[in-house]
XYZ file of C-alpha atoms in Angstrom:
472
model
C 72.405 -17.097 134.126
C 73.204 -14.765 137.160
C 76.284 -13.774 136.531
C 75.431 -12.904 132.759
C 72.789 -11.187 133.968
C 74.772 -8.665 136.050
C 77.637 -8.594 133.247
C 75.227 -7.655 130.835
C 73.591 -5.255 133.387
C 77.168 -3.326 134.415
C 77.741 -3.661 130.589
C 74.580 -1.444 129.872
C 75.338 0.759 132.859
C 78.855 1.580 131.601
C 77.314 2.493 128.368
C 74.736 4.615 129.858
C 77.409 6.490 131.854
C 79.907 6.565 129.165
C 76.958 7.685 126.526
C 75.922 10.883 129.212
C 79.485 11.474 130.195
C 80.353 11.939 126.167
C 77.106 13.779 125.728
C 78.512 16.566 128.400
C 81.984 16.269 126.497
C 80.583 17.171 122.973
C 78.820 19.932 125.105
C 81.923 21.385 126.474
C 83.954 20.640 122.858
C 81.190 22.609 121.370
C 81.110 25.759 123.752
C 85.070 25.918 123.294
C 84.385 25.750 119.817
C 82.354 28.816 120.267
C 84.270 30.911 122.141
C 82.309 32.821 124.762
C 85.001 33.731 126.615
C 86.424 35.847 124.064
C 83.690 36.476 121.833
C 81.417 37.276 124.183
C 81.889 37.923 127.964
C 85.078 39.824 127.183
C 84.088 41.349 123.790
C 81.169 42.759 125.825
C 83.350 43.779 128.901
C 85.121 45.915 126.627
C 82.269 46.978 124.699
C 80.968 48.509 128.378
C 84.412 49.645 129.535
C 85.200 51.699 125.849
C 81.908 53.188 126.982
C 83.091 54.878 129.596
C 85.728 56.547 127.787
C 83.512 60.020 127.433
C 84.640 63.818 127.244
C 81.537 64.725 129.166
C 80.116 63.862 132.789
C 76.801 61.965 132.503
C 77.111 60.662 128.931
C 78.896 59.132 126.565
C 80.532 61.744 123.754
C 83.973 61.530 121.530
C 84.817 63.281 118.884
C 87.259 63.710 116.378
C 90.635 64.249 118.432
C 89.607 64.901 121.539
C 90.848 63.448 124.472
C 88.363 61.031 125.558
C 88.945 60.111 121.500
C 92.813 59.563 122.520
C 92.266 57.617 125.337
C 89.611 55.489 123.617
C 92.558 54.388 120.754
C 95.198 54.286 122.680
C 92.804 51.310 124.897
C 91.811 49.828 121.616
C 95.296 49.769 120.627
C 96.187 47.699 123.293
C 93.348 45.069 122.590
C 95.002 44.884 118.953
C 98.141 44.042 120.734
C 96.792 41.377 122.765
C 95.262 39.848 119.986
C 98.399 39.443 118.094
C 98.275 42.390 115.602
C 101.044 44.829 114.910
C 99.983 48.458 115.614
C 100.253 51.991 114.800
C 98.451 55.627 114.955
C 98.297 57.441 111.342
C 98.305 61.177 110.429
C 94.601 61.167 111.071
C 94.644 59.607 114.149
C 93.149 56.080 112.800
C 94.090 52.855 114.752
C 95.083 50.302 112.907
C 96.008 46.620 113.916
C 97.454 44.342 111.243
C 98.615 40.338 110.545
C 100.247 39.878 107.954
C 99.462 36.343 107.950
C 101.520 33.478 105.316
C 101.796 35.656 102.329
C 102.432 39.381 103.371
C 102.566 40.437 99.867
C 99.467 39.176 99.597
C 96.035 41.640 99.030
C 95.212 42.474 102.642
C 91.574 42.375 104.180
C 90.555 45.437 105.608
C 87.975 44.980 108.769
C 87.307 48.414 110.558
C 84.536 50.924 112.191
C 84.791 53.903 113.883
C 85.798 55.060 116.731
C 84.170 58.693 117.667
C 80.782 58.986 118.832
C 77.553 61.205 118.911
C 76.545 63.556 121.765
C 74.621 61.488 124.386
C 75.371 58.408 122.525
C 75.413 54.535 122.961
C 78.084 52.274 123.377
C 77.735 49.850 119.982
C 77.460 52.543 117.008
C 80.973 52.213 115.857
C 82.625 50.472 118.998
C 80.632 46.476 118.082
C 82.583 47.000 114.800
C 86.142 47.094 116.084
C 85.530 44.944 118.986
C 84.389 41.990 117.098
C 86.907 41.939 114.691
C 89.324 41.791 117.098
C 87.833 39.464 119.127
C 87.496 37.028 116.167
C 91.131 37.310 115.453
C 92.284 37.137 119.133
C 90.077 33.583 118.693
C 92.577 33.063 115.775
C 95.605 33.297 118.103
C 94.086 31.139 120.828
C 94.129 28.482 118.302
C 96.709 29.154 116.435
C 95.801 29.582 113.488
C 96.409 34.102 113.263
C 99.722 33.446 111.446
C 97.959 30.986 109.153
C 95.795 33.278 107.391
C 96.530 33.083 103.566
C 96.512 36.932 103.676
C 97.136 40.218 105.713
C 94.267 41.218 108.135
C 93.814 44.787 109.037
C 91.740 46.106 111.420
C 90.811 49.809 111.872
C 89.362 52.254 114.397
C 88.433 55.350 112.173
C 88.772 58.579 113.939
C 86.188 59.947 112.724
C 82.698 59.375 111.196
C 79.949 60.841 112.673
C 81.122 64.502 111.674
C 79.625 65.913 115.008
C 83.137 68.048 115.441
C 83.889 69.118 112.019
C 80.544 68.544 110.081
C 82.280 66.537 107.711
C 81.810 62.665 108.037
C 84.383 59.937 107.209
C 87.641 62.120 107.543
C 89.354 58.795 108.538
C 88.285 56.377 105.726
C 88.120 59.031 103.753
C 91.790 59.659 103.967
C 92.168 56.079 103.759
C 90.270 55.969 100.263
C 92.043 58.777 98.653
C 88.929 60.747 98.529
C 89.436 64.147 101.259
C 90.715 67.104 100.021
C 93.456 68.533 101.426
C 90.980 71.529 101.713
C 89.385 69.290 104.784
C 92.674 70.116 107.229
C 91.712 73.888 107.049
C 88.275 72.912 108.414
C 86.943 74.714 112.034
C 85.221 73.570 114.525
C 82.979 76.139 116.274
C 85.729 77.187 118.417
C 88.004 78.202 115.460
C 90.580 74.914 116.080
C 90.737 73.413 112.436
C 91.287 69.560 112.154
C 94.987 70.305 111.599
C 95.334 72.344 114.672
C 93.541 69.277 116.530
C 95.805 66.771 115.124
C 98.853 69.076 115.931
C 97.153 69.277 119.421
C 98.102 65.354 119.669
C 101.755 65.553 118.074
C 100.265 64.304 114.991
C 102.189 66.406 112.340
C 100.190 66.084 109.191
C 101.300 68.632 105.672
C 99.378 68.260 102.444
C 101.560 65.722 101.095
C 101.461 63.335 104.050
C 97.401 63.472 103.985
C 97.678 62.257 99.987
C 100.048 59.730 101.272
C 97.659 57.816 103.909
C 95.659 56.522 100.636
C 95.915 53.138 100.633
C 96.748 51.512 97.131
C 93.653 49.742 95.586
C 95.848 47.243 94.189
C 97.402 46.107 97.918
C 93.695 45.661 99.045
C 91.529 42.525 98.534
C 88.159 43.895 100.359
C 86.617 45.708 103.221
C 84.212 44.373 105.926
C 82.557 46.289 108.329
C 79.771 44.825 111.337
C 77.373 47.647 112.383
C 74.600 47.740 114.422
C 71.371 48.122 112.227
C 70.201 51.403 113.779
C 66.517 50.115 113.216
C 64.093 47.741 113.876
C 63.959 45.548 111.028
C 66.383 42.585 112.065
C 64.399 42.346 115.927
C 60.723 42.395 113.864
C 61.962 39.446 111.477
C 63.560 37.783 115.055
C 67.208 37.695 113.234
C 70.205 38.612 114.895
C 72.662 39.275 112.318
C 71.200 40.796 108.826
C 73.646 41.517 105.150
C 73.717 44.684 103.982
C 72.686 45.143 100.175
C 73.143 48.812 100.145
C 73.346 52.086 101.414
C 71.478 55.066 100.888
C 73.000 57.961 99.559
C 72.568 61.738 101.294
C 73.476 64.813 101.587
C 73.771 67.876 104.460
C 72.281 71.116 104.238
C 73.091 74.100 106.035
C 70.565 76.878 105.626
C 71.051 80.772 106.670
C 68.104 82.634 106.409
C 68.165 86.419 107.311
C 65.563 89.243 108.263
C 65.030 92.330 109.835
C 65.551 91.941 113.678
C 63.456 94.255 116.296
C 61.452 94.443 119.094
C 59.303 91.699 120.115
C 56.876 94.195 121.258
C 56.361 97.174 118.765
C 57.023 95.815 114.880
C 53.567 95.004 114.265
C 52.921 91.310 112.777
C 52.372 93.141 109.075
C 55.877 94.609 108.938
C 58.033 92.213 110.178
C 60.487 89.977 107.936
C 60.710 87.525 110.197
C 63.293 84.681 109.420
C 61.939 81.959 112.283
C 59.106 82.118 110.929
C 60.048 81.361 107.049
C 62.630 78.367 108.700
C 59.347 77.630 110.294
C 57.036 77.271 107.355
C 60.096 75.666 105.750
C 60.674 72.993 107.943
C 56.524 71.705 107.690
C 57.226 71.969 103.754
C 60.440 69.777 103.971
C 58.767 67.382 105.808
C 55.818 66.760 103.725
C 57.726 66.513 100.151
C 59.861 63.845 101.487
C 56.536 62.215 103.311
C 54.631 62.659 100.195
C 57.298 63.125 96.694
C 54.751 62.281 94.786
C 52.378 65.171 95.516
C 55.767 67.628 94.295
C 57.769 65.567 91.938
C 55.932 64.973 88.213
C 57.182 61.964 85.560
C 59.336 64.430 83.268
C 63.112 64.453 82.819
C 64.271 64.790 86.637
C 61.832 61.967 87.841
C 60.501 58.676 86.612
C 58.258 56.090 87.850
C 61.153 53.786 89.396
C 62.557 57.360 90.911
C 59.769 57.973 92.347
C 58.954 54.779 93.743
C 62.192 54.550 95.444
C 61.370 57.843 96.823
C 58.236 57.191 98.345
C 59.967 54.086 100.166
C 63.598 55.008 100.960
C 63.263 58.989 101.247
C 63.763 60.569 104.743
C 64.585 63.917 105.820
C 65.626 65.667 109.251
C 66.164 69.268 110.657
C 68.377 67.986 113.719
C 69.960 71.337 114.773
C 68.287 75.273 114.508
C 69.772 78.238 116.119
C 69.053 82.550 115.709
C 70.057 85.358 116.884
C 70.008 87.131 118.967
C 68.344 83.862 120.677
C 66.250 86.312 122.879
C 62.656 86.227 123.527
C 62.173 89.704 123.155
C 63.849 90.087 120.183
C 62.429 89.086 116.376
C 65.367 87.508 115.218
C 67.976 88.656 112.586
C 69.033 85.260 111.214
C 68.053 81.687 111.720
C 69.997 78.712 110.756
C 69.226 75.103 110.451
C 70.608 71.518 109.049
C 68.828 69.407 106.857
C 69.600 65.675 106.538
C 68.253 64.063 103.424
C 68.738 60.919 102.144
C 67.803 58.403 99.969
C 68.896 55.257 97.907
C 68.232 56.527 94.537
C 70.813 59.475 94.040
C 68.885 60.306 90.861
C 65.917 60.669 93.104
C 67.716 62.675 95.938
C 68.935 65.339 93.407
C 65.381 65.559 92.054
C 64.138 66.123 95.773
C 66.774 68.764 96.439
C 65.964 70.633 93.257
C 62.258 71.077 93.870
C 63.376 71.891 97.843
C 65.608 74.512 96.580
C 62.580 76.119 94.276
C 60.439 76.237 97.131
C 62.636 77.382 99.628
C 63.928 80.720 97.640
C 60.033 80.951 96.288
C 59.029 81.369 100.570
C 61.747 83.389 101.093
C 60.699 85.786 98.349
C 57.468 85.806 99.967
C 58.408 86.378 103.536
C 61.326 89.026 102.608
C 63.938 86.913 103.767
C 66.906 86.678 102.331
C 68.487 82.611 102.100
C 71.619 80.958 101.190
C 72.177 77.174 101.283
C 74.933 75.368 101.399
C 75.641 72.060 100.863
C 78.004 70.396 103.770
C 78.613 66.911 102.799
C 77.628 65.077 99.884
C 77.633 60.939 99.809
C 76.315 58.649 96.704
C 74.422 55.433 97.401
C 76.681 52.331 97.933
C 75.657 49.141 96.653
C 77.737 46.252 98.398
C 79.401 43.709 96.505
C 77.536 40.685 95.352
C 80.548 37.874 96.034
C 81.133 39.551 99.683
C 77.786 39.521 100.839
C 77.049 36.214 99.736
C 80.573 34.937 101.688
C 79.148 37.223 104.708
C 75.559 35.353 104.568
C 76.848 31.870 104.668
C 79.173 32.911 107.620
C 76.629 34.142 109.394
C 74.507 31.575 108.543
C 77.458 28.967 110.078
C 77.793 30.972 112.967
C 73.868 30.802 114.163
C 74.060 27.089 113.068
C 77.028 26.951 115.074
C 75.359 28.626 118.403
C 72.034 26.633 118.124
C 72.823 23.701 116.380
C 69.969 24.037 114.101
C 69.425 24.889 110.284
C 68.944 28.264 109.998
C 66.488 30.107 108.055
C 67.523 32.632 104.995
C 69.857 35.130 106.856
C 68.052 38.554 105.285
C 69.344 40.692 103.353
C 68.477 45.051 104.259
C 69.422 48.192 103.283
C 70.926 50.931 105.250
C 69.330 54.182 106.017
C 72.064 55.238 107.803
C 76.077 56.155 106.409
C 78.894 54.214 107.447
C 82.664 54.218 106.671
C 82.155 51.731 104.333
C 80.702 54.054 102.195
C 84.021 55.909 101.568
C 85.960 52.725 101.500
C 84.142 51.511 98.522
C 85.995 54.335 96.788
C 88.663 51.649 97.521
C 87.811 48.680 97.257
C 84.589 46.138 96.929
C 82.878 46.271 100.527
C 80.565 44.256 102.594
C 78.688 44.681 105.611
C 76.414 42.485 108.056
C 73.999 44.715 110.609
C 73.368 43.558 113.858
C 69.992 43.428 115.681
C 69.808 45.868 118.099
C 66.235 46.493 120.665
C 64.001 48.290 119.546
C 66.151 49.774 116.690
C 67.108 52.482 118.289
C 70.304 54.314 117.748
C 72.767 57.586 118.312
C 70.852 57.384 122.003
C 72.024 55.863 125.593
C 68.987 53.426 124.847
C 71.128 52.032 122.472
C 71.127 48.075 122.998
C 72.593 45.181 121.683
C 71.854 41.411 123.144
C 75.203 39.586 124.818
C 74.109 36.640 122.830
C 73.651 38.841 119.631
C 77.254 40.305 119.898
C 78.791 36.978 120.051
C 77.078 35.873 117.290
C 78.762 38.888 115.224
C 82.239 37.720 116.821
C 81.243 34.100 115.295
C 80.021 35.188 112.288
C 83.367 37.391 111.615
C 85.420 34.242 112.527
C 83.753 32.064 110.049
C 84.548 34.330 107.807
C 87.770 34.688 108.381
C 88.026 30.924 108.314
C 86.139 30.358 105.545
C 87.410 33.209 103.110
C 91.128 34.437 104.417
């Protein structure tokens, strides 16, 4: 009875141990399975490192062509490399990384962000795009499984979005889509150097006929994906990580001149002056309350409707980001007095109607203030509503990935719009697009507060494997 005893005793014991020690070994299985030493202590070692890569001393700024811009691809190139992909520069200075996977004829994926930056920006607007995707893919060659994929996968750094250079956003997808004018390359910057002169700057030597020769053939293209951060709060109040994108809104860029009589602070009495701060002034506090309040301008007639205007009063915003005069003194009334306006909104309907009745009012204040105005409009963008079969692929990867990382069921992944413009915007010219939004803190955005969770950007690198997995 003894010596069953302690058989049956070490019998139980061995279990016990063999039980924990397989409990530790699914543990381990399942953080290989995950990744995190590509998708996420690397991925965000090179998120922090391709921050660095600045054109000014105390903050982070790259834009279109300029060196810090050059540097930046050239490292990103080499992180295609590593992760397998065949690369090359194009005529407008997009990176591109490609796998061509078991069927090269195949249509080809297209997963990209950009690469340039805003003044005094953060280090995920564009960057978290292009880093996961090629995280997820090195993940693929770890395993594998990259030269599996049942089509090509493309990956590209766009050289420019943001516009801060050039004032003209998407000139790389754009380019890519078939949709920028040749008229584009003659573009300045403020110091005269057009975009062509800035390519030529980096031995890129783009003519007319090259440019129309970047667009990419709809037909050779089966979709484009594109991970953002959300640039607002809406994922961290719901206490999501990852988010699909239904839409975004449309917009459009305003520059406005407005011109008076410039004198002497001290002796053009307040009667007599045609002061043009002043009317940008005045104008400014009117833009801001139509697009706080369209309902209080905009009537139901044949440029509005109730559905307009209910779209309005929830998707409408508006912004005067940069104002400048001369003679800039502060003795001096000023002669002219220019400033941007940003407006956008997801009805495009809407947006017209909103720039129609800001255009009445702003040459009906001029009239009244003796100031002369002209606007022009910069850069014009319709809403883009994502495609249905995409974002529901998207959703369950994400939804796999989070199920993945905490081994519970998941709630409903949610589903946003964007405020903001991204390059899938000009790639849906293209193709059918998708996007999934990342939570970052606080939602802020286009700032050196700009944050995004460690845990967060590896569950966009799982969520873009899954996909690829799931749907390539």
């Amino acid at each position: 009875m003894a010596i069953s005893s302690s058989i049956l005793f070490c019998y139980l014991l061995f279990s016990l141990i063999s039980n924990v020690a397989s409990s530790f070994m699914y543990s381990d299985d399942r953080r290989d399975v995950l990744f995190p030493q590509i998708l996420k202590e690397e991925a965000v070692t090179r998120l922090d490192e391709l921050g660095k890569v600045s054109d000014a001393n105390g903050y982070l700024q790259r834009t279109f062509m300029s060196p810090a811009s050059v540097r930046a691809g050239n490292l990103i190139r080499q992180w295609m490399e590593d992760a397998g992909l065949r690369t090359w520069v194009d005529h407008l200075g997009n990176v591109h990384g490609r796998v061509e996977g078991l069927n090269a004829s195949a249509q080809a994926l297209l997963i990209g962000s950009h690469l340039d930056t805003v003044v005094d920006a953060g280090i995920f607007d564009g960057s978290l795009g292009i880093i996961t995707a090629i995280s997820a893919l090195k993940v693929l060659k770890s395993t594998g499984k990259l030269g599996k994929l049942k089509r090509p996968v493309e990956v590209i750094a766009f050289s420019d979005e943001e516009g801060v250079r050039f004032q003209s956003t998407f000139l790389g997808s754009a380019a890519l889509a078939g949709i920028l004018p040749v008229s584009a390359l003659r573009v300045s910057d403020k110091s005269g150097v057009t975009v062509l002169d800035a390519l030529r700057e980096n031995s890129i030597d783009i003519a007319e006929e090259s440019l129309l020769q970047l667009k990419y053939d709809p037909a050779s293209v089966w979709g484009y994906i594109e991970v953002h951060i959300e640039q607002g709060p809406v994922l961290e109040w719901v206490g999501f990580p990852l988010g699909v994108v239904q839409g975004i809104a449309g917009q459009t860029r305003l520059k406005v001149t407005l011109r008076g009589s410039q004198g002497h602070a001290g002796t053009v009495p307040m009667s007599m002056r045609q002061d043009p701060m002043t009317a940008a002034a005045e104008l400014i506090v009117l833009l801001e309350r139509l697009c706080k309040h369209p309902k209080d301008f905009l009537s139901y007639d044949g440029r509005s409707n109730g559905s307009t205007l209910e779209s309005l009063s929830s998707s409408l915003v508006c912004t005067v980001g940069e104002i400048s005069s001369w003679p800039s003194a502060s003795n001096v009334i000023p002669g002219e007095v220019t400033f941007t306006v940003d407006l956008r909104a997801i009805d495009d309907a809407g947006r017209e109607t909103v720039l129609y009745e800001l255009s009445n009012q702003l040459y009906q204040i001029c009239e009244k203030r003796s100031v002369s105005c002209i606007v022009e409009r910069k850069h014009d963008a319709n809403a883009v509503m994502c495609d249905a079969d995409l974002s529901s692929q998207l959703k369950s990867a994400s939804y796999a990935a989070l199920k993945r990382m905490t081994g519970a069921t998941q709630h409903e992944i949610p589903v946003i719009m964007s405020g903001a413009g991204h390059d899938a915007m000009a790639m849906s010219h293209l193709t059918k697009v998708g996007m999934l939004f990342v939570r970052c803190r606080g939602g802020i955005s286009h700032s050196p507060a700009e944050h995004v969770l460690d845990d967060d950007v590896w569950a966009a690198g799982l969520a873009v494997l899954a996909f690829l997995e799931t749907h390539v």
